[in-house]
């Protein structure tokens, strides 16, 4: 269930445990605690909630942080009937969802994404997890939240890079669906935000994602489409952290999208005009590709660890056209390197 609201504290009132003595927990990071938690605490019952604050940043989406959350729940009386409210970006909803999935074999959670990326990507669909051994979301579980509450006002706290990070996932959803939505998305003025228009686009995006997830909740078939751009994108993101110059998730996904659209062009004649339009948008707003050809082998090795792979074969979602999805596709090492050259050199 997805709820759009202008007042998160009011919207979740009916979702709290019936028993007023049952503990309610709010998981935040240090930034969200300062910027967004006060809006929830206008609800009298949430003023009594137990606050779990974890360090900000994807580097903290680890087993150590998860252990601290489990420990806090255990030490503060959480039961199987407790509720954890994950208030934050994708790192918080991923880790908090996994904590909820595993504590006492599963408790309820509500996701309140405070970033555009969190709303579009991590908060819905039931995927939860942590990073492990330097690999993105290597350990996790499917655990659908009781609700996702989206308050567009939280997005007003975002700087331009964090807004663009979420916007890359919106472009991905539009590519999966139809050319009209893709045109609307690319025409959106990311420098001067119309928040009412942004909410309309977010609704359309979540309709696409929820339709796909409802048909394939555990990623046996169609849901693999949502991985468009992520096989190469996750490798780019992981390597950026290893080299000490971390990229925001959506920036890595944007470069992954372009690489995989180039593979789509090579293998399925994805239109050159659409590919070049998105390339121009990326170069204008996301900067330059962050790696050189000397790092291609490292990227390729990271791709080999992707969760979608089967029998040591790197697995991609590709497109023949906007909305024409081809799952379970492969590419040679030479083709992958050619795709990396395309985004680096153009």
Short mmCIF file of N, CA and C in Angstrom, two decimals, residues 9-150:
data_model
loop_
_atom_site.label_atom_id
_atom_site.label_comp_id
_atom_site.label_asym_id
_atom_site.label_seq_id
_atom_site.Cartn_x
_atom_site.Cartn_y
_atom_site.Cartn_z
N UNK A 9 2.79 12.45 9.64
CA UNK A 9 2.41 12.12 11.01
C UNK A 9 0.93 11.73 11.10
N UNK A 10 0.10 12.45 10.36
CA UNK A 10 -1.34 12.12 10.34
C UNK A 10 -1.60 10.85 9.54
N UNK A 11 -0.90 10.70 8.43
CA UNK A 11 -1.16 9.58 7.52
C UNK A 11 -0.90 8.23 8.16
N UNK A 12 0.08 8.15 9.06
CA UNK A 12 0.40 6.84 9.62
C UNK A 12 -0.34 6.55 10.92
N UNK A 13 -1.21 7.46 11.37
CA UNK A 13 -1.88 7.26 12.66
C UNK A 13 -2.65 5.95 12.71
N UNK A 14 -3.33 5.61 11.63
CA UNK A 14 -4.14 4.39 11.61
C UNK A 14 -3.31 3.13 11.36
N UNK A 15 -2.00 3.30 11.13
CA UNK A 15 -1.14 2.15 10.84
C UNK A 15 -0.34 1.71 12.06
N UNK A 16 -0.44 2.45 13.14
CA UNK A 16 0.31 2.11 14.34
C UNK A 16 -0.34 0.93 15.05
N UNK A 17 0.42 0.16 15.85
CA UNK A 17 -0.14 -0.99 16.54
C UNK A 17 -1.37 -0.61 17.36
N UNK A 18 -2.37 -1.50 17.36
CA UNK A 18 -3.61 -1.23 18.09
C UNK A 18 -3.34 -1.09 19.58
N UNK A 19 -2.48 -1.94 20.10
CA UNK A 19 -2.13 -1.90 21.52
C UNK A 19 -1.20 -0.71 21.78
N UNK A 20 -1.65 0.29 22.54
CA UNK A 20 -0.82 1.47 22.76
C UNK A 20 0.44 1.19 23.57
N UNK A 21 0.48 0.03 24.24
CA UNK A 21 1.66 -0.33 25.02
C UNK A 21 2.72 -1.04 24.18
N UNK A 22 2.37 -1.37 22.93
CA UNK A 22 3.33 -2.05 22.05
C UNK A 22 4.35 -1.04 21.56
N UNK A 23 5.65 -1.32 21.72
CA UNK A 23 6.66 -0.33 21.31
C UNK A 23 6.63 -0.03 19.81
N UNK A 24 6.83 1.24 19.50
CA UNK A 24 7.03 1.69 18.13
C UNK A 24 8.44 2.24 18.03
N UNK A 25 9.15 1.85 16.98
CA UNK A 25 10.53 2.27 16.79
C UNK A 25 10.62 3.08 15.50
N UNK A 26 11.45 4.12 15.52
CA UNK A 26 11.71 4.89 14.32
C UNK A 26 13.21 4.81 14.03
N UNK A 27 13.54 4.26 12.85
CA UNK A 27 14.94 4.19 12.42
C UNK A 27 15.22 5.38 11.51
N UNK A 28 16.24 6.14 11.84
CA UNK A 28 16.67 7.27 11.02
C UNK A 28 18.19 7.23 10.88
N UNK A 29 18.71 8.07 10.01
CA UNK A 29 20.15 8.33 10.06
C UNK A 29 20.36 9.72 10.66
N UNK A 30 21.59 10.08 10.88
CA UNK A 30 21.88 11.32 11.61
C UNK A 30 21.38 12.56 10.89
N UNK A 31 21.34 12.54 9.56
CA UNK A 31 20.85 13.68 8.80
C UNK A 31 19.33 13.74 8.86
N UNK A 32 18.69 12.60 8.59
CA UNK A 32 17.23 12.54 8.60
C UNK A 32 16.67 12.86 9.98
N UNK A 33 17.37 12.44 11.01
CA UNK A 33 16.92 12.72 12.37
C UNK A 33 16.76 14.22 12.60
N UNK A 34 17.68 14.98 12.05
CA UNK A 34 17.64 16.43 12.23
C UNK A 34 16.62 17.09 11.32
N UNK A 35 16.58 16.68 10.03
CA UNK A 35 15.77 17.39 9.04
C UNK A 35 14.32 16.94 8.97
N UNK A 36 14.06 15.65 9.23
CA UNK A 36 12.75 15.08 8.93
C UNK A 36 11.99 14.51 10.14
N UNK A 37 12.71 14.01 11.14
CA UNK A 37 12.04 13.41 12.29
C UNK A 37 11.08 14.37 12.99
N UNK A 38 11.40 15.67 13.15
CA UNK A 38 10.45 16.55 13.83
C UNK A 38 9.06 16.57 13.20
N UNK A 39 8.98 16.37 11.88
CA UNK A 39 7.66 16.35 11.22
C UNK A 39 6.82 15.17 11.69
N UNK A 40 7.46 14.04 11.98
CA UNK A 40 6.72 12.88 12.49
C UNK A 40 6.30 13.08 13.93
N UNK A 41 7.10 13.76 14.68
CA UNK A 41 6.85 13.87 16.11
C UNK A 41 5.76 14.86 16.47
N UNK A 42 5.07 15.40 15.46
CA UNK A 42 3.85 16.14 15.74
C UNK A 42 2.71 15.20 16.10
N UNK A 43 2.88 13.90 15.79
CA UNK A 43 1.95 12.86 16.22
C UNK A 43 2.28 12.51 17.67
N UNK A 44 1.31 12.67 18.58
CA UNK A 44 1.57 12.49 20.01
C UNK A 44 2.13 11.12 20.32
N UNK A 45 1.61 10.10 19.65
CA UNK A 45 2.08 8.75 19.96
C UNK A 45 3.52 8.56 19.50
N UNK A 46 3.88 9.19 18.40
CA UNK A 46 5.25 9.04 17.91
C UNK A 46 6.25 9.84 18.73
N UNK A 47 5.74 10.76 19.56
CA UNK A 47 6.64 11.44 20.49
C UNK A 47 7.20 10.45 21.51
N UNK A 48 6.48 9.33 21.70
CA UNK A 48 6.92 8.30 22.64
C UNK A 48 7.71 7.19 21.95
N UNK A 49 7.84 7.27 20.63
CA UNK A 49 8.55 6.20 19.91
C UNK A 49 10.03 6.18 20.31
N UNK A 50 10.61 5.00 20.20
CA UNK A 50 12.03 4.82 20.52
C UNK A 50 12.83 5.06 19.24
N UNK A 51 13.77 5.98 19.29
CA UNK A 51 14.50 6.43 18.11
C UNK A 51 15.82 5.65 17.99
N UNK A 52 16.02 5.06 16.82
CA UNK A 52 17.28 4.40 16.50
C UNK A 52 17.96 5.25 15.43
N UNK A 53 19.07 5.85 15.77
CA UNK A 53 19.78 6.71 14.82
C UNK A 53 21.09 6.05 14.42
N UNK A 54 21.29 5.91 13.11
CA UNK A 54 22.50 5.28 12.59
C UNK A 54 23.27 6.30 11.74
N UNK A 55 24.55 6.08 11.52
CA UNK A 55 25.33 7.04 10.71
C UNK A 55 24.79 7.15 9.29
N UNK A 56 24.94 8.31 8.70
CA UNK A 56 24.49 8.57 7.35
C UNK A 56 25.44 7.97 6.32
N UNK A 57 24.90 7.54 5.17
CA UNK A 57 25.74 7.11 4.05
C UNK A 57 25.71 5.62 3.80
N UNK A 58 25.81 5.25 2.52
CA UNK A 58 25.70 3.85 2.12
C UNK A 58 26.82 2.99 2.68
N UNK A 59 27.96 3.60 3.01
CA UNK A 59 29.06 2.85 3.60
C UNK A 59 28.67 2.25 4.96
N UNK A 60 27.58 2.75 5.53
CA UNK A 60 27.13 2.25 6.84
C UNK A 60 26.02 1.20 6.71
N UNK A 61 25.72 0.80 5.50
CA UNK A 61 24.70 -0.24 5.30
C UNK A 61 25.36 -1.61 5.43
N UNK A 62 25.77 -1.93 6.66
CA UNK A 62 26.64 -3.07 6.90
C UNK A 62 26.07 -3.98 7.98
N UNK A 63 26.72 -5.14 8.11
CA UNK A 63 26.33 -6.08 9.15
C UNK A 63 26.52 -5.48 10.53
N UNK A 64 27.56 -4.69 10.73
CA UNK A 64 27.79 -4.06 12.03
C UNK A 64 26.64 -3.13 12.41
N UNK A 65 26.19 -2.31 11.46
CA UNK A 65 25.07 -1.42 11.74
C UNK A 65 23.80 -2.22 11.99
N UNK A 66 23.58 -3.24 11.18
CA UNK A 66 22.40 -4.09 11.36
C UNK A 66 22.39 -4.72 12.74
N UNK A 67 23.55 -5.19 13.19
CA UNK A 67 23.66 -5.79 14.52
C UNK A 67 23.29 -4.78 15.61
N UNK A 68 23.70 -3.53 15.43
CA UNK A 68 23.34 -2.50 16.39
C UNK A 68 21.83 -2.27 16.43
N UNK A 69 21.18 -2.32 15.27
CA UNK A 69 19.73 -2.14 15.23
C UNK A 69 19.04 -3.32 15.92
N UNK A 70 19.46 -4.54 15.59
CA UNK A 70 18.90 -5.71 16.28
C UNK A 70 19.06 -5.57 17.80
N UNK A 71 20.26 -5.16 18.21
CA UNK A 71 20.53 -5.02 19.64
C UNK A 71 19.61 -4.00 20.29
N UNK A 72 19.39 -2.86 19.63
CA UNK A 72 18.52 -1.83 20.18
C UNK A 72 17.09 -2.36 20.32
N UNK A 73 16.61 -3.07 19.29
CA UNK A 73 15.26 -3.63 19.35
C UNK A 73 15.13 -4.59 20.53
N UNK A 74 16.11 -5.47 20.66
CA UNK A 74 16.07 -6.48 21.72
C UNK A 74 16.13 -5.84 23.10
N UNK A 75 17.00 -4.87 23.26
CA UNK A 75 17.21 -4.24 24.57
C UNK A 75 16.08 -3.29 24.96
N UNK A 76 15.24 -2.92 24.00
CA UNK A 76 14.18 -1.96 24.29
C UNK A 76 12.78 -2.55 24.14
N UNK A 77 12.69 -3.86 24.32
CA UNK A 77 11.39 -4.49 24.46
C UNK A 77 10.61 -4.76 23.21
N UNK A 78 11.26 -4.81 22.05
CA UNK A 78 10.53 -5.10 20.83
C UNK A 78 10.00 -6.53 20.85
N UNK A 79 8.78 -6.70 20.36
CA UNK A 79 8.16 -8.02 20.26
C UNK A 79 7.80 -8.29 18.81
N UNK A 80 7.23 -9.44 18.55
CA UNK A 80 6.81 -9.76 17.18
C UNK A 80 5.67 -8.86 16.70
N UNK A 81 5.05 -8.13 17.64
CA UNK A 81 3.94 -7.24 17.29
C UNK A 81 4.36 -5.78 17.25
N UNK A 82 5.64 -5.53 17.40
CA UNK A 82 6.14 -4.16 17.33
C UNK A 82 6.19 -3.68 15.88
N UNK A 83 6.42 -2.39 15.72
CA UNK A 83 6.50 -1.77 14.41
C UNK A 83 7.76 -0.94 14.34
N UNK A 84 8.47 -1.03 13.21
CA UNK A 84 9.61 -0.16 12.97
C UNK A 84 9.29 0.73 11.77
N UNK A 85 9.42 2.03 11.97
CA UNK A 85 9.19 3.01 10.92
C UNK A 85 10.56 3.43 10.37
N UNK A 86 10.79 3.15 9.11
CA UNK A 86 12.07 3.48 8.48
C UNK A 86 11.94 4.85 7.80
N UNK A 87 12.53 5.86 8.42
CA UNK A 87 12.42 7.23 7.95
C UNK A 87 13.77 7.66 7.39
N UNK A 88 13.87 7.70 6.07
CA UNK A 88 15.15 8.08 5.48
C UNK A 88 15.23 7.71 4.02
N UNK A 89 16.43 7.74 3.52
CA UNK A 89 16.68 7.36 2.13
C UNK A 89 16.77 5.86 1.98
N UNK A 90 17.29 5.43 0.82
CA UNK A 90 17.33 4.01 0.51
C UNK A 90 18.18 3.20 1.47
N UNK A 91 19.25 3.79 1.99
CA UNK A 91 20.08 3.06 2.95
C UNK A 91 19.27 2.69 4.17
N UNK A 92 18.47 3.63 4.68
CA UNK A 92 17.67 3.38 5.88
C UNK A 92 16.57 2.36 5.60
N UNK A 93 15.85 2.51 4.48
CA UNK A 93 14.76 1.57 4.22
C UNK A 93 15.27 0.18 3.88
N UNK A 94 16.42 0.09 3.20
CA UNK A 94 17.02 -1.22 2.92
C UNK A 94 17.42 -1.93 4.21
N UNK A 95 18.18 -1.22 5.04
CA UNK A 95 18.69 -1.83 6.27
C UNK A 95 17.56 -2.05 7.28
N UNK A 96 16.68 -1.05 7.42
CA UNK A 96 15.57 -1.19 8.35
C UNK A 96 14.60 -2.27 7.93
N UNK A 97 14.38 -2.40 6.64
CA UNK A 97 13.52 -3.48 6.15
C UNK A 97 14.11 -4.84 6.43
N UNK A 98 15.44 -4.95 6.29
CA UNK A 98 16.09 -6.24 6.57
C UNK A 98 16.06 -6.54 8.06
N UNK A 99 16.24 -5.51 8.89
CA UNK A 99 16.12 -5.71 10.33
C UNK A 99 14.72 -6.20 10.67
N UNK A 100 13.69 -5.60 10.06
CA UNK A 100 12.31 -6.03 10.31
C UNK A 100 12.06 -7.45 9.80
N UNK A 101 12.66 -7.78 8.68
CA UNK A 101 12.46 -9.12 8.11
C UNK A 101 13.02 -10.22 8.99
N UNK A 102 14.07 -9.91 9.74
CA UNK A 102 14.82 -10.94 10.44
C UNK A 102 14.62 -10.93 11.95
N UNK A 103 14.23 -9.80 12.54
CA UNK A 103 14.09 -9.75 13.99
C UNK A 103 12.86 -10.56 14.41
N UNK A 104 13.07 -11.52 15.27
CA UNK A 104 12.01 -12.43 15.73
C UNK A 104 11.26 -13.05 14.55
N UNK A 105 12.01 -13.33 13.48
CA UNK A 105 11.51 -13.93 12.24
C UNK A 105 10.49 -13.05 11.50
N UNK A 106 10.51 -11.76 11.82
CA UNK A 106 9.72 -10.83 11.02
C UNK A 106 8.75 -9.99 11.82
N UNK A 107 8.94 -8.66 11.76
CA UNK A 107 7.99 -7.72 12.34
C UNK A 107 7.58 -6.73 11.25
N UNK A 108 6.50 -5.99 11.52
CA UNK A 108 6.00 -5.02 10.55
C UNK A 108 6.94 -3.82 10.44
N UNK A 109 6.98 -3.25 9.25
CA UNK A 109 7.68 -1.98 9.07
C UNK A 109 6.87 -1.09 8.14
N UNK A 110 7.06 0.20 8.29
CA UNK A 110 6.52 1.22 7.39
C UNK A 110 7.71 2.00 6.84
N UNK A 111 7.73 2.22 5.56
CA UNK A 111 8.80 3.01 4.95
C UNK A 111 8.29 4.41 4.64
N UNK A 112 9.03 5.40 5.12
CA UNK A 112 8.74 6.79 4.77
C UNK A 112 10.00 7.34 4.11
N UNK A 113 10.08 7.26 2.78
CA UNK A 113 11.29 7.72 2.09
C UNK A 113 11.39 9.23 2.13
N UNK A 114 12.57 9.72 2.45
CA UNK A 114 12.81 11.16 2.52
C UNK A 114 13.65 11.66 1.36
N UNK A 115 14.00 10.77 0.44
CA UNK A 115 14.72 11.16 -0.77
C UNK A 115 13.93 10.67 -1.98
N UNK A 116 14.14 11.32 -3.11
CA UNK A 116 13.48 10.89 -4.34
C UNK A 116 13.92 9.48 -4.71
N UNK A 117 15.22 9.20 -4.55
CA UNK A 117 15.72 7.86 -4.85
C UNK A 117 15.03 6.82 -3.96
N UNK A 118 14.91 7.12 -2.68
CA UNK A 118 14.26 6.19 -1.78
C UNK A 118 12.82 5.93 -2.17
N UNK A 119 12.11 6.96 -2.60
CA UNK A 119 10.71 6.80 -2.99
C UNK A 119 10.58 5.97 -4.25
N UNK A 120 11.42 6.24 -5.23
CA UNK A 120 11.30 5.58 -6.53
C UNK A 120 11.85 4.16 -6.49
N UNK A 121 12.90 3.95 -5.72
CA UNK A 121 13.66 2.71 -5.82
C UNK A 121 13.51 1.81 -4.60
N UNK A 122 14.05 2.22 -3.48
CA UNK A 122 14.27 1.27 -2.38
C UNK A 122 13.04 1.02 -1.51
N UNK A 123 12.16 2.01 -1.35
CA UNK A 123 11.14 1.91 -0.32
C UNK A 123 10.00 0.96 -0.68
N UNK A 124 9.75 0.74 -1.95
CA UNK A 124 8.65 -0.13 -2.37
C UNK A 124 9.20 -1.38 -3.05
N UNK A 125 8.39 -2.40 -3.09
CA UNK A 125 8.78 -3.63 -3.79
C UNK A 125 9.25 -4.74 -2.87
N UNK A 126 9.59 -4.43 -1.63
CA UNK A 126 9.89 -5.47 -0.66
C UNK A 126 11.32 -5.98 -0.65
N UNK A 127 12.21 -5.40 -1.46
CA UNK A 127 13.61 -5.81 -1.40
C UNK A 127 14.30 -5.11 -0.23
N UNK A 128 15.01 -5.88 0.57
CA UNK A 128 15.76 -5.32 1.70
C UNK A 128 17.17 -5.90 1.67
N UNK A 129 18.10 -5.25 2.37
CA UNK A 129 19.43 -5.85 2.38
C UNK A 129 20.51 -4.91 2.90
N UNK A 130 21.70 -5.49 2.97
CA UNK A 130 22.90 -4.76 3.37
C UNK A 130 24.02 -5.09 2.39
N UNK A 131 25.03 -4.23 2.38
CA UNK A 131 26.23 -4.51 1.60
C UNK A 131 27.12 -5.45 2.40
N UNK A 132 27.89 -6.28 1.67
CA UNK A 132 28.72 -7.28 2.36
C UNK A 132 29.95 -7.56 1.52
N UNK A 133 31.11 -7.54 2.16
CA UNK A 133 32.39 -7.77 1.48
C UNK A 133 32.57 -6.84 0.29
N UNK A 134 32.10 -5.60 0.45
CA UNK A 134 32.25 -4.61 -0.61
C UNK A 134 31.28 -4.74 -1.75
N UNK A 135 30.31 -5.65 -1.65
CA UNK A 135 29.36 -5.88 -2.73
C UNK A 135 27.99 -5.33 -2.35
N UNK A 136 27.35 -4.68 -3.31
CA UNK A 136 26.10 -3.96 -3.09
C UNK A 136 24.96 -4.94 -2.82
N UNK A 137 24.26 -4.75 -1.69
CA UNK A 137 23.06 -5.54 -1.35
C UNK A 137 23.29 -7.04 -1.47
N UNK A 138 24.45 -7.48 -1.04
CA UNK A 138 24.82 -8.90 -1.19
C UNK A 138 23.99 -9.81 -0.28
N UNK A 139 23.58 -9.31 0.88
CA UNK A 139 22.79 -10.09 1.83
C UNK A 139 21.46 -9.39 2.04
N UNK A 140 20.35 -10.14 1.94
CA UNK A 140 19.05 -9.49 2.12
C UNK A 140 17.91 -10.47 2.07
N UNK A 141 16.71 -9.93 2.04
CA UNK A 141 15.50 -10.75 2.02
C UNK A 141 14.38 -9.94 1.39
N UNK A 142 13.35 -10.65 0.91
CA UNK A 142 12.13 -9.98 0.48
C UNK A 142 11.24 -9.82 1.71
N UNK A 143 10.82 -8.59 1.98
CA UNK A 143 9.96 -8.31 3.14
C UNK A 143 9.15 -7.07 2.82
N UNK A 144 7.91 -7.25 2.40
CA UNK A 144 7.09 -6.11 1.98
C UNK A 144 6.72 -5.25 3.18
N UNK A 145 6.86 -3.93 3.07
CA UNK A 145 6.45 -3.06 4.15
C UNK A 145 4.93 -3.06 4.30
N UNK A 146 4.48 -2.77 5.50
CA UNK A 146 3.04 -2.63 5.75
C UNK A 146 2.48 -1.49 4.91
N UNK A 147 3.25 -0.46 4.72
CA UNK A 147 2.85 0.67 3.88
C UNK A 147 4.09 1.47 3.51
N UNK A 148 3.98 2.20 2.40
CA UNK A 148 4.97 3.20 2.01
C UNK A 148 4.26 4.54 2.01
N UNK A 149 4.77 5.48 2.79
CA UNK A 149 4.15 6.79 2.92
C UNK A 149 5.06 7.82 2.26
N UNK A 150 4.53 8.48 1.25
CA UNK A 150 5.35 9.43 0.48
C UNK A 150 4.82 10.83 0.70
#
